[in-house]
Amino acid sequence: MNNVLELAAITKGYNKGKPNEVTVLQGADLVAAKGEVVALVAPSGAGKSTLLHIAGLLDTPDSGAVTINGTDMTSLSDRKRTAVRRGEVGFIYQFHHLLPEFTALENIVLPQLANGISDADATKHAMDLLDRVGVAPRAKHRPAALSGGEQQRVAFCRALANKPSLLLADEPTGNLDPDTSDRVFDALMELVRDTGLAAVIATHNLDLAARMDRTVRMDQGRLSPA
Ligand code: ADP
């Protein structure tokens, strides 16, 4: 099996033992293979972000196993988990979260420098990514000078800057108008297909979900095929 991500029997709740206790995940299983794009569909509040944060090692489950590229993450030290997160996982959020004082190019170069890549190589890779999503002519602009669609395209490039094997996206076009959302989603899918990584993309939009390889639905803290 060529599974990049395996989530097995994940449970997660907040405020355990308190009056405001909430159980979010109740035995969630999910697999994403190399080259596979999985749509995660659920209503707001169902636990999509919680699941993505656990899959991306930003949060830990109460129980269950997170396996990335065949390695059980629960047995790793914090330091090693952080190294896997930095090297193997790319995140895209609904809002771009680009650093406002840096240019589009710099926003994609900086995470590579932090990962030990040379300035020349990082710049070349960043320009190649920007070119693939059609934003290369805007490379020297700061985020505030870009349209919403352009900002999000740059955020896609930043997520892929360190050549992750897993992409996790939380409503990546949810903040854009429908037309822009469609075109920006096309750009994302092209990038994902070119790169051949595994992706889990949360969306409310069933049309977008239908353009991915398969859909899983979240219901009562579990996942099932659509
Ligand atoms: P979604 O992404 O599907 O909208 P979330 O994963 O953000 O859902 O949230 C799922 C549930 O968990 C919600 O009821 C939310 O209020 C609750 N929740 C999320 N994070 C926390 C937290 N840090 N503390 C308490 N409750 C939380």
XYZ file of C-alpha atoms and ligand atoms in Angstrom:
253
model
C 0.000 0.000 0.000
C 1.136 3.468 -0.824
C -0.706 5.271 1.951
C 0.658 8.664 2.878
C -1.884 9.264 5.647
C -3.677 6.711 7.808
C -5.973 7.760 10.623
C -7.322 4.862 12.673
C -10.050 5.044 15.329
C -9.303 8.669 16.183
C -11.183 10.124 19.140
C -10.987 13.722 20.307
C -12.974 15.857 22.701
C -12.544 19.173 24.442
C -13.020 20.226 28.083
C -13.017 16.646 29.412
C -14.897 16.254 32.687
C -16.274 19.800 32.627
C -19.886 20.913 32.106
C -18.957 22.213 28.635
C -17.371 18.916 27.557
C -17.713 18.244 23.831
C -16.886 15.030 22.018
C -15.915 15.774 18.428
C -14.320 12.663 16.900
C -15.639 9.259 17.929
C -13.553 6.714 16.039
C -12.700 8.413 12.764
C -10.831 6.381 10.123
C -9.341 7.925 7.002
C -6.744 6.908 4.445
C -5.163 9.000 1.682
C -2.855 7.303 -0.817
C -0.112 8.935 -2.872
C -1.675 10.863 -5.731
C -5.148 10.662 -4.228
C -7.337 13.702 -3.548
C -9.981 13.089 -0.893
C -12.885 15.471 -0.301
C -13.908 15.798 3.336
C -17.506 16.977 3.475
C -19.348 17.878 6.656
C -21.446 20.680 8.068
C -19.797 23.464 9.992
C -18.936 22.412 13.527
C -18.770 18.702 12.666
C -15.051 18.493 13.387
C -13.284 18.944 10.030
C -10.685 21.356 11.372
C -10.102 19.166 14.410
C -9.489 16.166 12.149
C -7.169 18.099 9.819
C -5.167 19.455 12.753
C -4.718 15.936 14.100
C -3.775 14.600 10.643
C -1.262 17.449 10.265
C 0.290 16.905 13.712
C -0.832 20.283 15.010
C -2.930 18.540 17.646
C -2.953 15.089 19.245
C -5.915 12.713 19.441
C -7.263 11.389 22.758
C -6.886 7.896 21.293
C -6.268 6.269 17.934
C -3.312 6.188 15.570
C -1.914 8.724 13.104
C 0.452 7.142 10.587
C 2.323 9.220 8.017
C 4.329 7.466 5.311
C 4.245 4.260 7.334
C 5.520 5.747 10.603
C 3.322 5.819 13.701
C 3.368 9.431 14.845
C 2.202 8.753 18.400
C 5.476 6.995 19.208
C 7.633 9.920 18.050
C 9.149 12.627 20.244
C 7.730 16.168 19.874
C 10.879 17.162 18.037
C 10.550 14.392 15.464
C 6.840 15.083 14.995
C 7.663 18.728 14.316
C 10.257 17.664 11.738
C 7.673 15.445 9.982
C 5.105 18.254 10.059
C 7.563 20.765 8.565
C 8.883 18.397 5.929
C 5.903 16.285 4.934
C 2.755 18.317 5.546
C 1.460 21.380 3.709
C -1.510 23.352 5.068
C -3.969 25.611 3.292
C -6.594 27.515 5.238
C -9.709 29.408 4.213
C -7.823 32.681 4.723
C -4.417 32.962 3.124
C -2.419 33.834 6.293
C 0.436 35.197 4.182
C 2.945 37.400 6.009
C 1.844 40.945 5.064
C 5.281 42.582 5.206
C 6.831 40.139 2.732
C 6.299 39.769 -1.013
C 4.497 36.805 -2.566
C 7.880 35.366 -3.534
C 9.357 35.842 -0.061
C 6.329 34.150 1.508
C 7.239 31.008 -0.457
C 11.014 31.333 -0.056
C 11.050 31.792 3.747
C 9.685 28.344 4.720
C 12.291 26.769 2.441
C 15.135 28.735 4.054
C 13.852 27.554 7.442
C 14.152 24.021 6.067
C 17.806 24.486 5.072
C 17.361 25.149 1.339
C 19.735 27.696 -0.259
C 18.362 31.098 -1.225
C 18.989 30.444 -4.940
C 17.253 27.062 -4.965
C 14.366 28.336 -2.832
C 13.823 31.302 -5.160
C 13.904 29.115 -8.256
C 11.381 26.671 -6.777
C 9.134 29.500 -5.559
C 9.106 31.142 -8.995
C 8.318 27.796 -10.627
C 5.348 27.304 -8.265
C 4.090 30.861 -8.845
C 4.393 30.337 -12.579
C 2.316 27.153 -12.400
C -0.566 28.965 -10.701
C -0.279 32.010 -12.998
C 0.953 34.489 -10.383
C 4.627 34.806 -11.418
C 4.107 38.377 -12.732
C 2.959 39.344 -9.222
C 5.934 37.754 -7.417
C 7.294 41.047 -6.066
C 3.949 42.285 -4.759
C 2.957 42.149 -1.131
C -0.259 40.270 -0.279
C -2.265 43.499 0.169
C -1.610 44.377 -3.495
C -3.012 41.029 -4.713
C -6.612 39.996 -5.377
C -8.246 37.411 -3.100
C -7.774 34.716 -5.729
C -4.119 35.620 -6.205
C -3.507 35.645 -2.453
C -4.932 32.156 -2.178
C -2.845 30.907 -5.141
C 0.260 32.188 -3.348
C -0.892 30.377 -0.203
C -1.102 27.146 -2.249
C 2.494 27.679 -3.397
C 3.620 28.312 0.171
C 1.940 25.077 1.308
C 3.887 23.176 -1.343
C 7.170 25.067 -0.842
C 8.891 22.270 1.076
C 7.617 19.537 -1.275
C 5.347 17.836 1.266
C 3.891 14.386 0.637
C 0.586 15.354 2.269
C -1.559 18.416 1.639
C -4.316 19.328 4.099
C -6.724 22.069 3.099
C -9.560 23.544 5.159
C -12.131 25.219 2.861
C -9.312 26.475 0.603
C -11.604 28.516 -1.657
C -14.341 29.183 0.917
C -13.514 32.867 1.143
C -13.796 33.585 -2.605
C -16.757 34.437 -4.829
C -18.095 31.417 -6.782
C -16.399 32.241 -10.119
C -13.026 32.954 -8.570
C -13.406 29.923 -6.322
C -13.893 27.703 -9.366
C -10.806 28.985 -11.180
C -8.620 28.975 -8.084
C -9.759 25.440 -7.305
C -8.738 24.398 -10.848
C -5.285 25.843 -10.207
C -5.054 23.938 -6.929
C -6.086 20.641 -8.518
C -3.547 21.089 -11.322
C -0.803 21.745 -8.816
C -1.821 18.748 -6.711
C -2.002 16.459 -9.753
C 1.404 17.641 -11.031
C 2.984 17.093 -7.650
C 1.407 13.685 -7.090
C 0.950 14.204 -3.372
C -1.889 12.922 -1.219
C -4.470 15.567 -0.365
C -7.406 15.868 2.019
C -9.521 18.898 1.179
C -12.408 19.934 3.412
C -15.243 21.682 1.628
C -18.956 22.443 1.931
C -19.155 22.652 -1.836
C -20.438 19.416 -3.364
C -19.490 20.530 -6.910
C -15.881 20.904 -5.822
C -16.053 17.600 -3.935
C -17.240 15.874 -7.125
C -14.032 16.974 -8.864
C -11.871 15.107 -6.353
C -11.158 11.353 -6.428
C -13.578 10.405 -3.684
C -15.643 11.944 -0.954
C -15.869 11.032 2.704
C -18.554 12.437 4.941
C -18.231 13.193 8.593
C -21.211 12.290 10.712
C -21.383 11.959 14.514
C -17.599 12.064 14.730
C -16.996 9.251 12.235
C -16.148 9.160 8.569
C -17.880 7.137 5.898
C -17.795 7.017 2.075
C -20.257 9.381 0.391
P -15.507 22.309 11.640
O -14.111 22.528 11.150
O -16.173 21.126 10.997
O -16.359 23.531 11.563
P -14.256 22.129 14.275
O -13.298 20.998 14.220
O -13.711 23.508 14.172
O -15.416 21.907 13.193
O -15.064 22.062 15.654
C -15.807 20.906 16.042
C -16.435 21.144 17.413
O -15.433 21.230 18.414
C -17.241 22.427 17.515
O -18.366 22.176 18.305
C -16.296 23.380 18.185
O -16.986 24.346 18.912
C -15.515 22.459 19.101
N -14.133 22.930 19.358
C -13.158 23.070 18.414
N -12.000 23.485 18.985
C -12.254 23.619 20.315
C -11.473 23.998 21.459
N -10.181 24.325 21.341
N -12.081 23.997 22.666
C -13.381 23.644 22.789
N -14.173 23.271 21.773
C -13.630 23.247 20.543
